[in-house]
Amino acid sequence: MMAPFPHSEIAVAAKAAPLIDPFQRAITYLRVSVTDRCDFRCVYCMSEHMAFLPKAEVLSLEELDRLCSAFVAKGVRKLRLTGGEPLVRRGIMTLVQSLSRHLKSGALDELTLTTNGSQLTKYAAELKACGVERINVSVDTLDPDKFRAITRWGELGKVMAGIDAAQAAGLKVKINAVALKGVNEDELADMVTWANGRGMDLTLIEVMPLGDVDAARVDQYLPLSMVRARLAERFTLDDIDYRTGGPARYARVKETGGKLGFITPMTHNFCESCNRVRITCTGTLFMCLGQEDAADLRSPLRTSESDEPLYAAIERAIARKPKGHDFVIDRRSHRPAVGRHMSVTGG
Ligand SMILES: C[S@@+](CC[C@H](N)C(=O)[O-])C[C@H]1O[C@@H](n2cnc3c(N)ncnc32)[C@H](O)[C@@H]1O
Ligand code: SF4
């Protein structure tokens, strides 16, 4: 088969020095936002009238491929495509197919994505054929009206059909749900039963103060410590050591036999084991989700055909990865602690 991009015939050979940050954490996990656009407008993620980036600022699929491959050459073992909605990016499967060469060569352990599920009926089989084994699908409610209210533009039926298609294609599905005060909090136990009953793990996420959205964060914020206490009235939750390389802490649900994860950036500090960095669709590298410091990788990518300036820029950036974040929802001003939206850095 022809390589989709001219440079992608070149298999990467792992460079001698892997990426180690100043706190001796090896950077082995890269999350890539392939677009800032989305077919939904979730209330905690975007405002209804989002201004999206001009096309010229967004990396082409070929540039994204080169950038990801540079990280793989520097020792990244796991790549997650996200967004915005990764599956609404035109031609996205060309990128997935091209990146899958690193799975075949053994340079990469996992290629995965986080999706809202709206396009899965179309792409599930192809993803599986490219070597994707697991995906995360975000579903915050099982009630179609609530789903419409949360996502503003989404249709639950389409997402459910997408999950069916993913499972039928042999993809392992994990469900992500953001816990929202007064919105889905009374439904979370049913979601555990539903997800685990279909062989899917469920991970609950606390609302993070990223970007200005129309609603006040303090109204949305529901501490997972409270959610967990309530779920423990219905289920027996046994803490387990299971880690996916992410910040979730897992419990085994005795009654369902499935797993329940908790991502609690506001109440729990998961920074000490952080192995990840994120790039936006414009090639900006964020060393920490909760900090503003970033490095521009688009310039070295666009100004040189050699990857050496890119490697050097990546190394300089990792050398200043901070120890941790400091998210705070400011109760007086209601301003987010970090100005960019989750759809920019990709969650
Ligand atoms: C930004 S989305 C991108 C991928 C895809 N569109 C999706 O929804 O899965 C990734 C994850 O971030 C979550 N998310 C978005 N904004 C958030 C916020 N402010 N706090 C916590 N989680 C958020 C979403 O629910 C989703 O699970
Ligand atoms: S959470 Fe995902 S689906 Fe919802 S608006 Fe953000 S990017 Fe789109």
Coordinates of C-alpha atoms and ligand atoms in Angstrom, one line a residue:
M1 CA 0.0 0.0 0.0
M2 CA 1.2 3.5 -0.8
A3 CA 2.1 5.7 2.2
P4 CA -0.5 8.4 2.6
F5 CA 2.1 11.1 3.2
P6 CA 5.5 11.4 1.5
H7 CA 7.5 11.4 4.8
S8 CA 5.5 8.6 6.4
E9 CA 7.5 5.9 4.5
I10 CA 10.2 6.5 7.1
A11 CA 9.8 4.3 10.1
V12 CA 10.9 5.9 13.2
A13 CA 13.9 4.6 15.1
A14 CA 13.7 5.3 18.8
K15 CA 16.2 8.1 19.6
A16 CA 18.8 7.4 22.2
A17 CA 17.5 9.7 24.9
P18 CA 13.8 9.3 25.9
L19 CA 12.0 12.3 27.2
I20 CA 12.5 12.7 31.0
D21 CA 11.2 15.8 32.7
P22 CA 12.9 17.6 35.6
F23 CA 11.0 15.5 38.1
Q24 CA 12.3 12.2 36.6
R25 CA 8.9 11.4 35.0
A26 CA 9.3 9.7 31.6
I27 CA 7.0 11.3 29.0
T28 CA 5.4 8.3 27.2
Y29 CA 1.9 9.5 26.5
L30 CA 0.8 12.1 24.0
R31 CA -2.7 13.4 23.6
V32 CA -3.3 15.2 20.3
S33 CA -6.1 17.5 19.6
V34 CA -6.7 17.1 15.9
T35 CA -9.3 19.8 15.6
D36 CA -10.9 22.4 17.8
R37 CA -14.2 21.9 16.0
C38 CA -17.1 19.7 17.2
D39 CA -20.6 18.8 16.2
F40 CA -21.8 19.2 19.8
R41 CA -21.6 22.2 22.1
C42 CA -21.5 20.6 25.6
V43 CA -22.4 23.2 28.2
Y44 CA -19.3 22.6 30.4
C45 CA -16.9 22.5 27.4
M46 CA -18.0 25.2 24.9
S47 CA -20.1 28.3 24.7
E48 CA -22.9 28.1 22.2
H49 CA -21.2 30.5 19.8
M50 CA -17.6 29.4 19.7
A51 CA -15.1 31.1 17.4
F52 CA -13.0 28.5 15.8
L53 CA -9.5 28.7 14.5
P54 CA -8.8 29.8 10.9
K55 CA -7.7 26.8 8.8
A56 CA -4.3 28.3 8.1
E57 CA -3.4 28.0 11.8
V58 CA -4.4 24.4 12.0
L59 CA -1.8 21.8 11.2
S60 CA -2.5 19.7 8.1
L61 CA -3.0 15.9 8.6
E62 CA 0.5 15.5 7.2
E63 CA 2.0 17.9 9.7
L64 CA 0.1 16.2 12.5
D65 CA 1.5 12.9 11.4
R66 CA 5.1 14.3 11.4
L67 CA 4.6 15.8 14.8
C68 CA 3.2 12.6 16.4
S69 CA 5.9 10.6 14.7
A70 CA 8.6 12.9 16.2
F71 CA 7.2 12.2 19.7
V72 CA 7.1 8.4 18.9
A73 CA 10.7 8.7 17.9
K74 CA 11.4 10.3 21.3
G75 CA 9.9 7.5 23.2
V76 CA 6.1 8.1 23.3
R77 CA 4.4 4.8 23.5
K78 CA 0.8 5.8 23.6
L79 CA -1.1 8.3 21.4
R80 CA -4.6 9.5 22.0
L81 CA -6.4 11.5 19.3
T82 CA -8.9 13.9 20.7
G83 CA -10.3 17.3 20.0
G84 CA -12.8 19.0 19.6
E85 CA -14.4 16.0 18.0
P86 CA -11.6 14.0 16.3
L87 CA -13.9 12.1 14.0
V88 CA -15.3 15.3 12.4
R89 CA -11.9 16.3 11.1
R90 CA -12.0 15.7 7.4
G91 CA -9.8 12.9 6.3
I92 CA -9.1 11.8 9.8
M93 CA -8.8 8.1 8.8
T94 CA -5.8 9.0 6.6
L95 CA -4.0 10.1 9.7
V96 CA -5.1 7.1 11.8
Q97 CA -4.0 4.8 9.0
S98 CA -0.7 6.5 8.7
L99 CA 0.0 6.5 12.4
S100 CA -0.9 2.8 12.6
R101 CA 2.5 2.0 11.0
H102 CA 4.1 2.7 14.4
L103 CA 1.9 0.0 15.9
K104 CA 3.0 -2.4 13.3
S105 CA 6.7 -1.5 13.8
G106 CA 6.4 -1.9 17.5
A107 CA 7.4 1.7 18.2
L108 CA 4.0 2.4 19.6
D109 CA 2.0 0.3 22.1
E110 CA -1.4 2.0 21.7
L111 CA -3.3 4.3 19.3
T112 CA -6.6 5.3 20.7
L113 CA -9.1 8.1 20.7
T114 CA -11.7 10.0 22.8
T115 CA -14.9 10.7 20.9
N116 CA -18.4 11.9 21.5
G117 CA -19.5 8.8 19.5
S118 CA -21.6 10.6 16.9
Q119 CA -19.5 9.3 13.9
L120 CA -18.8 5.8 15.2
T121 CA -21.3 4.0 13.0
K122 CA -19.3 5.3 10.1
Y123 CA -15.7 4.7 11.4
A124 CA -15.7 1.9 14.0
A125 CA -14.8 -0.9 11.7
E126 CA -12.1 1.1 10.0
L127 CA -10.6 2.1 13.4
K128 CA -10.4 -1.5 14.4
A129 CA -8.8 -2.4 11.1
C130 CA -6.1 0.2 11.7
G131 CA -5.1 -1.4 15.0
V132 CA -7.1 0.7 17.4
E133 CA -8.2 -1.6 20.2
R134 CA -9.9 0.7 22.8
I135 CA -11.7 3.9 22.6
N136 CA -13.3 6.3 25.1
V137 CA -16.8 7.5 24.4
S138 CA -18.3 10.4 26.3
V139 CA -21.9 10.0 27.5
D140 CA -23.1 12.0 30.4
T141 CA -26.7 10.8 30.5
L142 CA -29.0 8.1 29.2
D143 CA -32.0 10.4 28.9
P144 CA -32.4 11.7 25.3
D145 CA -33.8 15.1 26.4
K146 CA -31.1 15.7 29.0
F147 CA -28.5 14.6 26.4
R148 CA -29.8 17.3 24.1
A149 CA -29.7 19.8 26.9
I150 CA -26.2 19.0 27.9
T151 CA -24.7 18.7 24.4
R152 CA -27.0 21.4 22.9
W153 CA -26.8 19.8 19.5
G154 CA -26.3 16.0 20.1
E155 CA -28.6 13.1 19.6
L156 CA -28.4 10.3 22.1
G157 CA -29.8 7.7 19.6
K158 CA -26.9 8.3 17.2
V159 CA -24.3 7.9 20.0
M160 CA -25.9 4.7 21.2
A161 CA -25.8 3.3 17.6
G162 CA -22.2 4.3 17.5
I163 CA -21.4 2.4 20.7
D164 CA -23.2 -0.6 19.3
A165 CA -21.1 -0.4 16.1
A166 CA -17.9 0.0 18.1
Q167 CA -18.6 -3.1 20.2
A168 CA -19.7 -5.1 17.1
A169 CA -16.4 -4.1 15.5
G170 CA -14.5 -5.6 18.5
L171 CA -13.4 -2.3 20.0
K172 CA -13.3 -2.1 23.8
V173 CA -15.3 0.9 24.9
K174 CA -14.9 2.9 28.0
I175 CA -17.5 5.5 28.9
N176 CA -16.6 8.9 30.3
A177 CA -19.2 10.9 32.1
V178 CA -18.8 14.4 33.6
A179 CA -20.7 14.6 36.9
L180 CA -22.9 17.7 36.8
K181 CA -24.6 19.0 39.8
G182 CA -28.4 18.9 39.5
V183 CA -28.2 17.5 36.0
N184 CA -27.1 13.8 36.0
E185 CA -26.2 13.2 39.6
D186 CA -29.4 11.2 40.3
E187 CA -28.6 9.0 37.2
L188 CA -25.0 8.0 37.9
A189 CA -25.9 4.7 39.6
D190 CA -28.0 3.7 36.6
M191 CA -25.1 4.5 34.4
V192 CA -22.9 2.2 36.3
T193 CA -25.4 -0.6 35.8
W194 CA -25.8 0.2 32.2
A195 CA -22.1 0.6 31.3
N196 CA -20.8 -2.4 33.3
G197 CA -23.8 -4.5 32.1
R198 CA -22.5 -4.0 28.6
G199 CA -18.9 -4.9 29.5
M200 CA -17.8 -1.2 29.5
D201 CA -15.9 0.5 32.3
L202 CA -17.3 3.9 33.4
T203 CA -15.1 6.8 34.4
L204 CA -16.6 9.8 36.2
I205 CA -15.0 13.2 35.7
E206 CA -15.2 16.3 37.8
V207 CA -15.8 19.5 35.9
M208 CA -12.6 21.4 35.4
P209 CA -12.4 25.2 35.2
L210 CA -11.2 25.4 31.6
G211 CA -12.3 28.2 29.4
D212 CA -15.2 30.6 29.6
V213 CA -18.6 28.8 29.1
D214 CA -22.0 30.4 29.5
A215 CA -22.8 28.7 32.8
A216 CA -21.0 29.4 36.1
R217 CA -18.6 26.6 37.1
V218 CA -19.7 26.7 40.7
D219 CA -23.2 25.7 39.6
Q220 CA -21.8 22.7 37.6
Y221 CA -19.2 21.5 40.1
L222 CA -20.1 18.3 41.9
P223 CA -17.3 16.8 44.0
L224 CA -16.8 13.1 43.2
S225 CA -16.2 12.4 46.9
M226 CA -19.9 13.1 47.3
V227 CA -20.8 11.0 44.2
R228 CA -18.8 8.1 45.4
A229 CA -20.4 8.2 48.9
R230 CA -23.8 8.1 47.3
L231 CA -22.9 5.3 44.9
A232 CA -21.5 3.3 47.9
E233 CA -25.0 3.2 49.3
R234 CA -26.1 1.1 46.3
F235 CA -22.9 -0.7 45.3
T236 CA -19.9 -2.3 47.0
L237 CA -16.9 -0.4 45.7
D238 CA -13.5 -2.0 46.3
D239 CA -10.5 0.1 45.4
I240 CA -8.2 -1.6 43.0
D241 CA -4.7 -0.9 41.7
Y242 CA -5.7 -0.9 38.0
R243 CA -4.1 2.0 36.1
T244 CA -4.5 2.9 32.4
G245 CA -1.6 5.3 32.5
G246 CA -4.1 8.0 33.2
P247 CA -5.1 9.9 36.3
A248 CA -8.2 7.8 37.0
R249 CA -8.4 5.9 40.3
Y250 CA -10.5 2.7 39.9
A251 CA -12.8 0.7 42.0
R252 CA -14.3 -2.7 41.3
V253 CA -18.1 -2.8 41.5
K254 CA -18.9 -6.0 43.3
E255 CA -22.5 -6.2 42.0
T256 CA -21.7 -5.7 38.3
G257 CA -18.1 -7.1 38.2
G258 CA -17.2 -4.0 36.2
K259 CA -14.8 -1.1 36.9
L260 CA -15.7 2.4 38.0
G261 CA -13.1 5.2 37.6
F262 CA -12.9 8.6 39.2
I263 CA -11.0 11.5 37.8
T264 CA -10.8 14.1 40.4
P265 CA -8.4 16.9 39.4
M266 CA -10.1 19.3 41.9
T267 CA -10.0 17.2 45.0
H268 CA -7.1 14.8 44.4
N269 CA -3.6 15.5 43.1
F270 CA -2.6 13.1 40.4
C271 CA 0.4 15.1 39.2
E272 CA 3.2 13.0 40.8
S273 CA 2.7 10.2 38.3
C274 CA 2.0 12.4 35.2
N275 CA 3.6 10.8 32.1
R276 CA 1.8 12.9 29.5
V277 CA 1.8 16.1 27.5
R278 CA -0.7 17.5 25.0
I279 CA -0.6 19.2 21.7
T280 CA -3.3 21.3 20.2
C281 CA -4.3 21.3 16.5
T282 CA -2.1 24.3 15.9
G283 CA 1.0 22.5 17.2
T284 CA 1.2 24.2 20.6
L285 CA 2.6 21.8 23.2
F286 CA 1.1 22.1 26.7
M287 CA 3.3 20.4 29.3
C288 CA 0.5 20.5 31.9
L289 CA -3.3 20.7 31.4
G290 CA -3.6 23.1 34.3
Q291 CA -0.9 25.6 33.5
E292 CA -0.6 28.2 30.8
D293 CA 3.0 27.6 29.8
A294 CA 3.3 26.2 26.3
A295 CA 5.8 25.7 23.5
D296 CA 5.2 26.4 19.8
L297 CA 6.1 23.3 17.7
R298 CA 4.5 24.6 14.5
S299 CA 7.4 26.9 13.6
P300 CA 10.1 24.2 13.8
L301 CA 7.7 21.9 11.9
R302 CA 7.0 24.4 9.1
T303 CA 10.4 26.1 8.8
S304 CA 12.5 23.0 8.4
E305 CA 12.3 19.8 6.5
S306 CA 14.6 18.2 9.0
D307 CA 13.1 17.0 12.2
E308 CA 16.2 18.1 14.3
P309 CA 14.8 21.6 15.1
L310 CA 11.5 19.9 16.1
Y311 CA 13.3 17.4 18.4
A312 CA 15.3 20.3 20.0
A313 CA 12.1 22.3 20.6
I314 CA 10.4 19.2 22.2
E315 CA 13.4 18.6 24.5
R316 CA 13.5 22.3 25.6
A317 CA 9.8 22.2 26.4
I318 CA 9.9 18.9 28.4
A319 CA 12.8 20.4 30.4
R320 CA 10.3 22.9 31.9
K321 CA 7.3 20.6 32.5
P322 CA 6.0 21.8 35.8
K323 CA 5.6 19.7 38.9
G324 CA 1.8 20.1 39.0
H325 CA -1.3 22.2 38.4
D326 CA -3.2 24.5 40.6
F327 CA -6.8 24.5 39.5
V328 CA -9.1 26.7 41.5
I329 CA -12.7 27.7 40.8
D330 CA -12.7 31.3 41.9
R331 CA -15.9 31.6 43.8
R332 CA -15.9 35.4 43.8
S333 CA -15.2 36.1 40.1
H334 CA -16.4 32.8 38.7
R335 CA -13.5 33.1 36.2
P336 CA -11.8 29.9 35.0
A337 CA -8.3 29.2 36.4
V338 CA -7.2 28.4 32.8
G339 CA -8.5 30.5 29.9
R340 CA -8.5 28.0 27.1
H341 CA -11.3 25.6 26.5
M342 CA -11.1 21.8 27.0
S343 CA -11.8 21.5 23.2
V344 CA -8.4 23.3 22.6
T345 CA -6.2 21.0 24.6
G346 CA -8.4 18.0 24.2
G347 CA -9.1 16.8 27.8
Ligands
LIG1 C1 -12.9 17.8 25.2 S1 -13.6 16.2 24.9 C2 -12.9 15.9 23.3 C3 -13.2 14.5 22.7 C4 -14.7 14.3 22.3 N1 -15.3 15.4 21.7 C5 -15.5 13.9 23.6 O1 -16.4 14.6 24.0 O2 -15.2 12.8 24.1 C6 -12.7 15.1 26.0 C7 -13.4 14.9 27.3 O3 -13.3 16.1 28.1 C8 -14.5 16.2 28.9 N2 -14.6 17.6 29.2 C9 -14.8 18.7 28.4 N3 -14.8 19.9 29.1 C10 -14.6 19.5 30.4 C11 -14.5 20.3 31.6 N4 -14.6 21.6 31.6 N5 -14.3 19.6 32.8 C12 -14.2 18.2 32.7 N6 -14.2 17.5 31.6 C13 -14.5 18.1 30.5 C14 -15.6 15.7 28.0 O4 -16.7 15.3 28.6 C15 -14.9 14.5 27.3 O5 -15.1 13.3 28.1
SF4_2 S1 -16.9 17.6 25.3 FE1 -16.4 16.8 23.3 S2 -18.4 16.6 22.3 FE2 -18.7 18.0 24.0 S3 -18.4 20.0 23.0 FE3 -16.5 19.4 24.0 S4 -15.4 18.5 22.3 FE4 -17.5 18.5 21.7

